[in-house]
Coordinates of C-alpha atoms in Angstrom, one line a residue:
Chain A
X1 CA 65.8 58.5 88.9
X2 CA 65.5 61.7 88.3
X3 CA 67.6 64.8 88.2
X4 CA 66.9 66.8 91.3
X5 CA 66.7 63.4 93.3
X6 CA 70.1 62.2 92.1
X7 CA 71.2 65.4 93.1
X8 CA 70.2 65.5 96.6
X9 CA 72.0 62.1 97.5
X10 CA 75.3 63.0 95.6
X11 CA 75.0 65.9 98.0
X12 CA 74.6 63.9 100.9
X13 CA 77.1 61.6 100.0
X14 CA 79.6 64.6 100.0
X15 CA 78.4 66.2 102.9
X16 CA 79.4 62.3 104.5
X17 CA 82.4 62.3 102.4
X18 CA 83.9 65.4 104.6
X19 CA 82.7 63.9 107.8
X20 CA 84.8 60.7 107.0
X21 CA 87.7 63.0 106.1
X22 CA 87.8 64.9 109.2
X23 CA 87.6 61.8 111.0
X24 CA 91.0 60.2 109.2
X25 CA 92.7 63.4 110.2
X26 CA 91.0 63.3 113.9
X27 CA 92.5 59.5 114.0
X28 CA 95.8 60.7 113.0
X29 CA 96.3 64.1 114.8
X30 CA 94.7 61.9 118.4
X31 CA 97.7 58.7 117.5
X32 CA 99.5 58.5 120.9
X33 CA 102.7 59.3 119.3
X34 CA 101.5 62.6 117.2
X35 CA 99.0 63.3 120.5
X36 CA 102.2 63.6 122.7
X37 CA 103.8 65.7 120.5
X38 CA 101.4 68.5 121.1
X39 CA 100.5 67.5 124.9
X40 CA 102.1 69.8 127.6
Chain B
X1 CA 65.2 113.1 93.1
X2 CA 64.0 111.2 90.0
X3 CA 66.6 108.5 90.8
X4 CA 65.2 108.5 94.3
X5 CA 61.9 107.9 92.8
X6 CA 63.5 105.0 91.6
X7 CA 64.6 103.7 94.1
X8 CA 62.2 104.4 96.6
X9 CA 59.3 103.2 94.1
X10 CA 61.2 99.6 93.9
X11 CA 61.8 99.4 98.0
X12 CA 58.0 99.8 97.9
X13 CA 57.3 97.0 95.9
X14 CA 59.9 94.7 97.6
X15 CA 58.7 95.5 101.1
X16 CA 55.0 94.6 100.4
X17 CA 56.0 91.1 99.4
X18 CA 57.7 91.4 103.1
X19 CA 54.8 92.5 104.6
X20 CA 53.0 89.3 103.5
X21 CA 55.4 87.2 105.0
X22 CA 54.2 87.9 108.4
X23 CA 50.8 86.4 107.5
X24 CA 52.7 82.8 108.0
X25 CA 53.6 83.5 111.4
X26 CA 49.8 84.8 112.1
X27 CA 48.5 81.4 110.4
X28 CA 50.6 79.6 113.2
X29 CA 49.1 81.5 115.6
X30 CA 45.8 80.5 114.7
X31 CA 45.7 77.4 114.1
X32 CA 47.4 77.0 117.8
X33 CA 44.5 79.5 119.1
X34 CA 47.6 81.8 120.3
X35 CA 45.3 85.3 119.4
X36 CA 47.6 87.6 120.8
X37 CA 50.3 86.4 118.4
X38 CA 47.9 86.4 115.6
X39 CA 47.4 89.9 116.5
X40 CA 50.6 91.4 116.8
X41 CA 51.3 89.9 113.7
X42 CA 48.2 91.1 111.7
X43 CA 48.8 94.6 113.2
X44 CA 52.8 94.5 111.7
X45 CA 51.8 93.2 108.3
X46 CA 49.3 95.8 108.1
X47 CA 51.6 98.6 109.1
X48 CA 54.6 97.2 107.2
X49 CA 52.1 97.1 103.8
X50 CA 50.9 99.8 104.0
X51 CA 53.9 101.8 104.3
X52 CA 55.3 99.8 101.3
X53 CA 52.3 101.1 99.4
X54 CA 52.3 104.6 100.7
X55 CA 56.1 104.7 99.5
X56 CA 55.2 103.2 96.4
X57 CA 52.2 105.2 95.3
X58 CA 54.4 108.9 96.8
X59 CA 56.9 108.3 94.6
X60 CA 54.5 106.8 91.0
X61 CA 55.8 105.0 89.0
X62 CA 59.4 105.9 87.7
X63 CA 60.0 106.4 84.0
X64 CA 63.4 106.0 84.2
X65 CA 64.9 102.7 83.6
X66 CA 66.9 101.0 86.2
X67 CA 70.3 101.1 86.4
X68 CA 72.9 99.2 88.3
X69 CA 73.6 102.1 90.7
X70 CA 69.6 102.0 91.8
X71 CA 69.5 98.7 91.6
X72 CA 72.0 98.4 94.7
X73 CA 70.6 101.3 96.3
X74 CA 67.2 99.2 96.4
X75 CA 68.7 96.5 97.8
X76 CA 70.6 98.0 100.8
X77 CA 67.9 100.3 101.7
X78 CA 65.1 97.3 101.4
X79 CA 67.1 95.1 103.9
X80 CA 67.2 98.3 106.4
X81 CA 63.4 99.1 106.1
X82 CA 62.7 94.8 106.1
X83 CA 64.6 95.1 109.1
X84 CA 63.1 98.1 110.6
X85 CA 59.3 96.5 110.2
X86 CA 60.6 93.0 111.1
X87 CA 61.2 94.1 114.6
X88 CA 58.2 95.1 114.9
X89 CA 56.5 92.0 116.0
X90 CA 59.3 91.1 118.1
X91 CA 59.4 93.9 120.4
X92 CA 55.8 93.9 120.7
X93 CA 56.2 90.2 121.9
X94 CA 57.8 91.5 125.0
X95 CA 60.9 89.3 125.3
X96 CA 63.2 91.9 123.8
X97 CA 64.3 94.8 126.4
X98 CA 64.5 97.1 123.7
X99 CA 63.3 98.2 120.2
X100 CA 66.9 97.7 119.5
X101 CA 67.6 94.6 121.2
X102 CA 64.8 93.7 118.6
X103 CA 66.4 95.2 115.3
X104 CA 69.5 93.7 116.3
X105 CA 68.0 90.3 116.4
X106 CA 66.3 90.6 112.9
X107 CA 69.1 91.9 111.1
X108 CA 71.1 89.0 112.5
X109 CA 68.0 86.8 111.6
X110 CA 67.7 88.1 108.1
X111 CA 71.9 88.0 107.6
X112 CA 71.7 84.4 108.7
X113 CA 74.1 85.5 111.7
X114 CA 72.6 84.1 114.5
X115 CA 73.7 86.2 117.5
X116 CA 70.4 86.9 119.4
X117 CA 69.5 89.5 122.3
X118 CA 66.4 87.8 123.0
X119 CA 65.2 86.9 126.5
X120 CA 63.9 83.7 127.8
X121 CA 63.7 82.0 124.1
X122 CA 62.4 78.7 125.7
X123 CA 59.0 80.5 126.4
X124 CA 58.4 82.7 123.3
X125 CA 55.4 81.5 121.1
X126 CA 55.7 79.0 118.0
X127 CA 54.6 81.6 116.1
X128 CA 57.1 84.2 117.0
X129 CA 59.7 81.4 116.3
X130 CA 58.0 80.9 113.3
X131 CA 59.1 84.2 112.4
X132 CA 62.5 84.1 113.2
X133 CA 63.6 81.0 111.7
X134 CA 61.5 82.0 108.8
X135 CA 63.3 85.5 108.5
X136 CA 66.5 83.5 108.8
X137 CA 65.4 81.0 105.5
X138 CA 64.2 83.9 103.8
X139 CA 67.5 85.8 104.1
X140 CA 69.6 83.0 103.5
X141 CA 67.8 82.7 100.1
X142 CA 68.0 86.7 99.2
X143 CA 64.3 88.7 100.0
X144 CA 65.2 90.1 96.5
X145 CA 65.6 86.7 95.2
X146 CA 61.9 86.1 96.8
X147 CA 60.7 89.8 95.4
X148 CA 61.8 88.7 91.8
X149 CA 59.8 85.4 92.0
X150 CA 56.5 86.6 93.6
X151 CA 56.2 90.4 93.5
X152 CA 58.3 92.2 90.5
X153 CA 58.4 91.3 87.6
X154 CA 60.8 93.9 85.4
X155 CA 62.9 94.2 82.7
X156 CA 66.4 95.3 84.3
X157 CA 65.9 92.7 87.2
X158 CA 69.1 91.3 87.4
X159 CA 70.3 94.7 88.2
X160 CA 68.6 94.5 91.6
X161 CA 69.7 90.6 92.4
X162 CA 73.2 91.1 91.8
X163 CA 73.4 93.8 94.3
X164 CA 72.4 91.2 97.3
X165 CA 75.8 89.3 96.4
X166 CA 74.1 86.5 94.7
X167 CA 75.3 87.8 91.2
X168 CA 75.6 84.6 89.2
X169 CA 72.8 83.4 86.8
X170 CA 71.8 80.0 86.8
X171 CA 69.7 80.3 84.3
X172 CA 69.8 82.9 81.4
X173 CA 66.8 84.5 82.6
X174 CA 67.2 85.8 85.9
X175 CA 63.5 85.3 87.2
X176 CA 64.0 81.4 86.3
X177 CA 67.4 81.7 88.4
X178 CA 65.5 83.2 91.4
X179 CA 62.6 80.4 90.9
X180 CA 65.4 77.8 90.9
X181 CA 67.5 79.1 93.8
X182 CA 63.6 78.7 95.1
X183 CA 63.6 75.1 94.0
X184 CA 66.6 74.1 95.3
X185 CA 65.7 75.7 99.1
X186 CA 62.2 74.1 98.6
X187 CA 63.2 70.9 98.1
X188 CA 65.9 70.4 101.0
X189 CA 63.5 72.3 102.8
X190 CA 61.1 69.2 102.7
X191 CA 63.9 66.6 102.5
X192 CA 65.6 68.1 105.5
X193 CA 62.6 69.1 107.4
X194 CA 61.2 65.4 107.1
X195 CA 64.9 63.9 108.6
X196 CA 65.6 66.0 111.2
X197 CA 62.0 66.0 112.5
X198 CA 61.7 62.1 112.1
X199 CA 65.1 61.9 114.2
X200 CA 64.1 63.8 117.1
X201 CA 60.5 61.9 117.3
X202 CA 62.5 58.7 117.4
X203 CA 64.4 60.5 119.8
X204 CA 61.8 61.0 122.0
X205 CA 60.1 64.3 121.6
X206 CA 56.4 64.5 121.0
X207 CA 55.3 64.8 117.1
X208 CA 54.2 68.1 117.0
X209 CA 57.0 69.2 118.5
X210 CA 59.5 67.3 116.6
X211 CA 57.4 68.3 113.0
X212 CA 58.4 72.6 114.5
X213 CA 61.6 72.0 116.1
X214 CA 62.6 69.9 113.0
X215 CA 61.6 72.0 110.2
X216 CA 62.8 75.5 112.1
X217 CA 66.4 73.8 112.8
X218 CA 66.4 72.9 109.0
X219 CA 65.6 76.6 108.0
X220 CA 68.4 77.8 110.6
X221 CA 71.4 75.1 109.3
X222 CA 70.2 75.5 105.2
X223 CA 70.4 79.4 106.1
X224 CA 73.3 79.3 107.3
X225 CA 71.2 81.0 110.0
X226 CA 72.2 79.1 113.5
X227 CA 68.9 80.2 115.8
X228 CA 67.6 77.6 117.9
X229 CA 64.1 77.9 119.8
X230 CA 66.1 77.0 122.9
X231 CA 68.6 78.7 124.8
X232 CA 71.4 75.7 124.8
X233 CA 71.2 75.7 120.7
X234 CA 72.3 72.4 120.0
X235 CA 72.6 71.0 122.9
X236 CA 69.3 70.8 123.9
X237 CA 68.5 68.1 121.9
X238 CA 71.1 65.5 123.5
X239 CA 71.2 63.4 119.9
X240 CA 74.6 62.8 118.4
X241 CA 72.5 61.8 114.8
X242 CA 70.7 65.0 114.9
X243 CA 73.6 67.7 115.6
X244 CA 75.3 65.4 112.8
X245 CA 72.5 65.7 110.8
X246 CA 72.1 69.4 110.9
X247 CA 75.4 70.5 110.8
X248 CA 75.3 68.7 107.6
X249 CA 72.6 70.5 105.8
X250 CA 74.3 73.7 107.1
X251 CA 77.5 72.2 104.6
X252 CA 75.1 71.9 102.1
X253 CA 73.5 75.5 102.5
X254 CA 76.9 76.7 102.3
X255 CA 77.9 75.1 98.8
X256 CA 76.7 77.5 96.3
X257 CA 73.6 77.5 94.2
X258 CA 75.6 77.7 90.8
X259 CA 77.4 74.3 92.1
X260 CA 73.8 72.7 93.3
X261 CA 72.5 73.8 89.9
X262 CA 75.4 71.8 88.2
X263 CA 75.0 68.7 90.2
X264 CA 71.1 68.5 89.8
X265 CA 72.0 68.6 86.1
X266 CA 74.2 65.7 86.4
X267 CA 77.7 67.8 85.8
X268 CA 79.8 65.3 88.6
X269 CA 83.2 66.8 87.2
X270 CA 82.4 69.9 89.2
X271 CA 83.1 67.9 92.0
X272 CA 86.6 67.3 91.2
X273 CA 87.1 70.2 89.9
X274 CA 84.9 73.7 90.7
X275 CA 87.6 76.0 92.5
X276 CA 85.5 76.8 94.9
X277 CA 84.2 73.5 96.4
X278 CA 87.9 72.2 96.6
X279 CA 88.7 75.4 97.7
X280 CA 86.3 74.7 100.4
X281 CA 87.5 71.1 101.3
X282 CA 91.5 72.1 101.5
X283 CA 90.6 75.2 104.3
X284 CA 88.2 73.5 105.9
X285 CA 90.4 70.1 106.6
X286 CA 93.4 72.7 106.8
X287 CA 91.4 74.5 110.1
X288 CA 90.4 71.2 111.3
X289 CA 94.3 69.9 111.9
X290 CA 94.7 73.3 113.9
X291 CA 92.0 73.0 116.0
X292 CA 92.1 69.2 116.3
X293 CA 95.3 69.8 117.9
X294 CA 94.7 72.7 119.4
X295 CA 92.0 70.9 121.6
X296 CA 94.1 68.4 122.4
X297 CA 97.0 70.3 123.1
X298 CA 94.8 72.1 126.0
X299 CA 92.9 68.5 126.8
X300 CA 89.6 69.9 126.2
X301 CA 87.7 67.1 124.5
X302 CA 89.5 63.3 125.2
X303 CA 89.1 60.8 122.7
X304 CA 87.9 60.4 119.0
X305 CA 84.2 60.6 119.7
X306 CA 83.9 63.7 121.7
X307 CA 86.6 65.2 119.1
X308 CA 84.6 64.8 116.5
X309 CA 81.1 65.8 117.7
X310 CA 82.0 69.1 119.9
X311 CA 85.1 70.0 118.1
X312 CA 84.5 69.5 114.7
X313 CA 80.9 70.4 114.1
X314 CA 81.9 73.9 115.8
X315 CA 84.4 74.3 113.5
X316 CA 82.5 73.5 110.0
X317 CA 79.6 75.6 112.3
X318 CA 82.3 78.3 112.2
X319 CA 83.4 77.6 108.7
X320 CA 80.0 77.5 106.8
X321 CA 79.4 80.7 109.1
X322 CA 76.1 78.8 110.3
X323 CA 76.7 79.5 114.0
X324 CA 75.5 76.4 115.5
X325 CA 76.8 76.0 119.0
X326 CA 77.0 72.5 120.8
X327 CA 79.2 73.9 123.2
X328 CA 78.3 76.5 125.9
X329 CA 80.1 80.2 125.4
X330 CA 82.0 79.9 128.4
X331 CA 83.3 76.8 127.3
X332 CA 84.2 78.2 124.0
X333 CA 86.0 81.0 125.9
X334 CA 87.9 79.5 128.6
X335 CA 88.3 75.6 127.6
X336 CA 89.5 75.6 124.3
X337 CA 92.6 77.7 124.0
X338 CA 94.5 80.1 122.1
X339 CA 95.2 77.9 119.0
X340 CA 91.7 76.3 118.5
X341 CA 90.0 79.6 118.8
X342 CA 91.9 81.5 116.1
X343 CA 91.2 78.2 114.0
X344 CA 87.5 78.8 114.9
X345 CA 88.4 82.7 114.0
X346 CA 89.6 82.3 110.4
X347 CA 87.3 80.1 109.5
X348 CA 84.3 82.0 110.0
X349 CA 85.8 84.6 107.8
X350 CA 86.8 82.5 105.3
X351 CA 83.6 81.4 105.4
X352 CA 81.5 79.3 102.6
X353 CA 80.4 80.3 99.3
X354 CA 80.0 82.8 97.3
X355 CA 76.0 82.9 95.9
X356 CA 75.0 80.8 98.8
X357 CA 73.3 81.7 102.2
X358 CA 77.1 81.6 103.8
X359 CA 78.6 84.7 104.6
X360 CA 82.4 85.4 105.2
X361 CA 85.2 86.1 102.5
X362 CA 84.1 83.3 100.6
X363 CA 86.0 80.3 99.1
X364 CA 85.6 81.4 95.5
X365 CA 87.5 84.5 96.7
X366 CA 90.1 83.0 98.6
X367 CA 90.9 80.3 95.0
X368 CA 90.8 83.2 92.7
X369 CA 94.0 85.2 95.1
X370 CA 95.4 81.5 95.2
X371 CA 95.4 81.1 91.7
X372 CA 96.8 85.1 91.1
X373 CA 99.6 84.1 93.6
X374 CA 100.5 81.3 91.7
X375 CA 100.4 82.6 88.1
X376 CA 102.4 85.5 89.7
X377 CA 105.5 82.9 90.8
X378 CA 105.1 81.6 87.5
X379 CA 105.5 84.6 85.4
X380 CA 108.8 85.4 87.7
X381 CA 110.1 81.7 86.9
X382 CA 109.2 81.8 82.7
X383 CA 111.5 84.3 80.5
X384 CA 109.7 87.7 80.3
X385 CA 109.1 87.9 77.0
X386 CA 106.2 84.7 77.9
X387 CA 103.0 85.4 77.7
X388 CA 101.7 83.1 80.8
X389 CA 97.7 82.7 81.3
X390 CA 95.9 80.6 84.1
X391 CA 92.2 79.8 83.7
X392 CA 90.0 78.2 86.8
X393 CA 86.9 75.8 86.9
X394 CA 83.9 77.5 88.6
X395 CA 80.8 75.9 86.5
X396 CA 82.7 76.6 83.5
X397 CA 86.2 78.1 82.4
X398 CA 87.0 81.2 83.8
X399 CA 89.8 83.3 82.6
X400 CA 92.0 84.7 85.4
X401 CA 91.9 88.4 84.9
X402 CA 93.1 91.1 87.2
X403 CA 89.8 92.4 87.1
X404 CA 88.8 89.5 88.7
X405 CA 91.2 89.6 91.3
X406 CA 91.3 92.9 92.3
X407 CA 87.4 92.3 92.5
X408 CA 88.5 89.7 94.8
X409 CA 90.6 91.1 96.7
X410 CA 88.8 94.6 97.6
X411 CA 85.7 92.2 99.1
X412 CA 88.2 90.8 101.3
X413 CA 90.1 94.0 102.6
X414 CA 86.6 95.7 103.1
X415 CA 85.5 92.6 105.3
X416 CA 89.1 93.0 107.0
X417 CA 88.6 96.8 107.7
X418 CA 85.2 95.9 109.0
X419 CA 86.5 93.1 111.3
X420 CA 89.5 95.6 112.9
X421 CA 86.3 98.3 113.4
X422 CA 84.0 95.9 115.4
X423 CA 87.3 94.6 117.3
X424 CA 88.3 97.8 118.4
X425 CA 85.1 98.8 119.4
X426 CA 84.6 96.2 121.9
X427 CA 88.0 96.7 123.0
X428 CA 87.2 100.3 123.6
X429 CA 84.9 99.2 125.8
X430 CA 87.4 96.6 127.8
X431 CA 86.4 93.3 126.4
X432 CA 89.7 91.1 126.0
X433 CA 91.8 90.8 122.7
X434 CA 91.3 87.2 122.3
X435 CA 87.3 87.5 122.6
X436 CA 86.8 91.2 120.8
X437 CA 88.4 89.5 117.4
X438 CA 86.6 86.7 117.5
X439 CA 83.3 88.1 118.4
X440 CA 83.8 90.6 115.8
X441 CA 84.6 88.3 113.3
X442 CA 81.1 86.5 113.9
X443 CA 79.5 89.4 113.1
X444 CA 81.8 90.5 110.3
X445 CA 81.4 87.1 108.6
X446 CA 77.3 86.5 109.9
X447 CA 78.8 83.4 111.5
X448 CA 76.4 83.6 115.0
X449 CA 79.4 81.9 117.3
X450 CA 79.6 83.6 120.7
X451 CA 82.1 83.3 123.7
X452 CA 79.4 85.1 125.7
X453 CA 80.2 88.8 124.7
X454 CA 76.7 89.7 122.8
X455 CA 73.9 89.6 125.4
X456 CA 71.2 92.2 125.9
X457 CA 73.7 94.3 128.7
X458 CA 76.1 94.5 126.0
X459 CA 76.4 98.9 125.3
X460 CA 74.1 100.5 122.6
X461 CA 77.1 101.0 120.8
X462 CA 78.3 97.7 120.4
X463 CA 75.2 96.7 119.1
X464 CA 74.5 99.3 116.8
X465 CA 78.1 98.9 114.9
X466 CA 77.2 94.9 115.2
X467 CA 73.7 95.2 113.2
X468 CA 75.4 97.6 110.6
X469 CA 78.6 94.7 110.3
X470 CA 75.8 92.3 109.9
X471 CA 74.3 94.6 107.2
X472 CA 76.7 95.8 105.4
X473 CA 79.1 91.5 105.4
X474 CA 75.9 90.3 104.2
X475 CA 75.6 92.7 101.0
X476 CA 79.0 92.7 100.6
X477 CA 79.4 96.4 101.3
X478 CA 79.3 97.8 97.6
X479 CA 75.3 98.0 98.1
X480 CA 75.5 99.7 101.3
X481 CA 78.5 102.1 100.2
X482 CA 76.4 103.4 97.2
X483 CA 73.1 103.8 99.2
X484 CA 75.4 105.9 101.5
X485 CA 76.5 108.2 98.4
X486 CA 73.2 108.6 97.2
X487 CA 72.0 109.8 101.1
X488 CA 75.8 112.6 101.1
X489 CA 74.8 113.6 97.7
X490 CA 71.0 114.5 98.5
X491 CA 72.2 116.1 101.7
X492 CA 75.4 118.4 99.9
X493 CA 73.5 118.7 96.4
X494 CA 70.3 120.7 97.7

């Protein structure tokens, strides 16, 4: 595989790497228990 | 006046490579049998190259070498005239109210902002959107960067690409690190073009419309940019995968073109440990508890799903100053709340990377006053005879110096004192607290999110001081502040 090409999908792998991040720390900020912390 | 012949002789040079720009626009035209567009854009390229020639040929060629002082001069003044010219072809369009309704929109065009005055964009032409999004890839990637590939070729180069904040060589030569910032756009420009137009055909829009709308949304996210040909931005398009999609090539448009460079090479430890990608990650994740509570806290968005596709894409929009909106300003003003909109705030001027088409303070910044803070504490904690010394990984070892920071540190206040003057502008003129800083931050950091403040009615002020913030956050003020001395010392030294 060549260089550029390898490149690009490590990229895109850590571009989907943040998304899966944010999504852990969505899951635990929206837990019911941490959720009715910050609730009104 | 022989260092304006310098400079002047070199914004000549750079603006005729601009002028042929518009000829892409004028292709689109054609081929769609749109003549009128063809013809505006004909008549703008012709008046824009020859007035790059006229300057050119007035001033002869300069014997004097160039320095870094011209060098910056060029730049700054170049983006103004680009600018000038550009909005040329707009306003003749007829869907801008004013000829500076139209500069406005070009300057935020060619800063990759993405606040827009213009009127009606679902009915404007391809080829006028052709131009826009193509202003806005163009910018992202420097027009000097572009000059230095196609149109000059001089010893003393790099002394005009540092000055349009992309100061880092790639490659020892700095022609082959403007052809490879060139290579690295290209590329994602077909890769991303090819995905985000293949996703909206299977999404149901007809091919040639998917083949434009795809490749101008790649040009606005890989810019940074965050124009859309339709009024509701992102929304328009109704497809999770897509606004996923492009909010992820606006992450990697952000991530600078040292660090792409690195990878492409096969250099994975800068992954783990380049200051300013983990910089990056830690403020963006940081932002995204704030304002994950924050929405919750006011029950804007309900559940994982619509958590993650409204609220977070806005905030790495925000954060990679790309500008993308998949919510409607209103929304952004009234529904999300005080603690969600100051995350939105600071993270478009923290903004992405430096030598990338992001704008904002920029994460390298932000890890180098980290680091200074630390190695401070440290030296209070060690006896005082110790000699203490901190290095940092940006693509290789860099020595922490106080040059460094101070360097760092002066960027950032100047974007700070350029935030407060926008803010207090539109406060001046009665907007409220809450939606002054944050619209003044969008300009201050070329981020393009709105809570509904810039629109066409907005007063000539405001958008004046906007296009110079744009201007002046893109080059990262030291180009603009010494083409501003050279203008005072021609006026007081006749």
């Amino acid at each position: 595989m060549t260089g550029w090409l390898r490149g690009v999908l490590v990229e895109i792998c850590l571009a989907a790497a943040l998304f899966a991040i944010a999504v852990v720390i969505a899951v635990l900020v929206d837990l019911p228990h941490v959720a009715l912390l910050v609730r009104p | 006046m022989k260092e304006w012949r310098v400079i002047l002789y070199y914004t000549g040079r750079t603006l005729f490579g601009f002028a042929l720009l518009m000829v892409v626009p004028a292709l689109v035209g054609l081929v769609e049998g749109d003549y009128s567009s063809v013809a505006i854009f004909v008549f703008s390229a012709g008046l824009t190259a020859t007035f790059a020639q006229l300057l050119s040929l007035a001033v002869g060629r300069p014997e004097r070498q160039l320095e870094w002082k011209h060098g910056l001069a060029i730049v700054a003044l170049t983006w103004l005239l680009a600018t000038l010219f550009g909005a040329v072809p707009d306003v003749l369009s007829g869907y801008y109210l004013s000829y500076l309704d139209a500069v406005f929109d070009v300057m935020s065009g060619f800063t990759t902002t993405g606040l827009t005055l213009i009127q009606h964009p679902d009915t404007i032409s391809d080829a006028l959107n052709t131009w826009r999004f193509l202003l806005t890839y163009v910018g992202g990637q420097g027009i000097i960067v572009m000059a230095l590939v196609f149109f000059v070729n001089e010893v003393g180069a790099f002394k005009i690409y540092a000055g349009e904040g992309k100061d880092e060589r790639l490659l020892p030569n700095v022609r082959n690190t403007a052809r490879e910032i060139w290579r690295i756009s290209l590329t994602y420009l077909v890769i991303g073009s090819l995905l985000l137009s293949a996703v909206l055909w299977f999404g149901g829009l007809a091919a040639p419309r998917a083949v434009l709308n795809g490749v101008w949304m790649f040009m606005s996210a890989w810019s940074t940019g965050g124009f859309a040909p339709h009024s509701e931005n992102l929304l328009y398009y109704h497809n999770a995968f897509f606004e996923y999609a492009a909010t992820g090539f606006a992450v990697l448009g952000s991530l600078n073109f040292a660090f792409h460079h690195a990878l492409w090479q096969g250099k994975w430890k800068e992954i783990r440990r380049n200051l300013e990608f983990l910089t990056f990650v830690f403020t963006l994740n940081f932002l995204w508890i704030f304002v994950a509570v924050g929405l919750i806290k006011t029950g804007a968005y309900n559940g994982l799903v619509s958590l993650m596709r409204i609220g977070y894409l806005e905030l790495v929009s925000a954060h990679t100053t790309t500008g993308f909106m998949s919510v409607y300003a209103g929304q952004l003003a009234h529904s999300w709340g005080n603690v969600a909109l100051i995350g939105l705030t600071v993270a478009m001027m923290l903004g992405g990377s430096a030598s990338s088409t992001a704008g904002g303070f920029k994460a390298l910044r932000i890890g180098i006053l980290w680091k200074a803070l630390v190695l401070d504490v440290r030296r209070f904690l060690l006896p005082e005879s110790a000699v203490v010394r901190m290095r940092f990984h940006h693509i290789s070892d860099v020595l922490l110096t106080d040059e460094r920071v101070k360097a760092a540190a002066l960027i950032i206040i100047l974007y700070l004192i350029t935030w407060a003057i926008g803010s207090m502008t539109l406060l001046l003129y009665g907007y409220p607290l809450g939606m002054s800083l944050f619209e003044a931050a969008s300009a201050t950091a070329n981020a393009g999110l709105s809570t509904g403040v810039t629109s066409a009615a907005m007063p000539w002020v405001i958008k004046v001081v906007f296009t110079l913030m744009m201007w002046m956050g893109r080059l990262e003020f030291l180009s603009v502040f010494v083409f501003f001395s050279y203008i005072v010392r021609g006026v007081f030294d006749r």
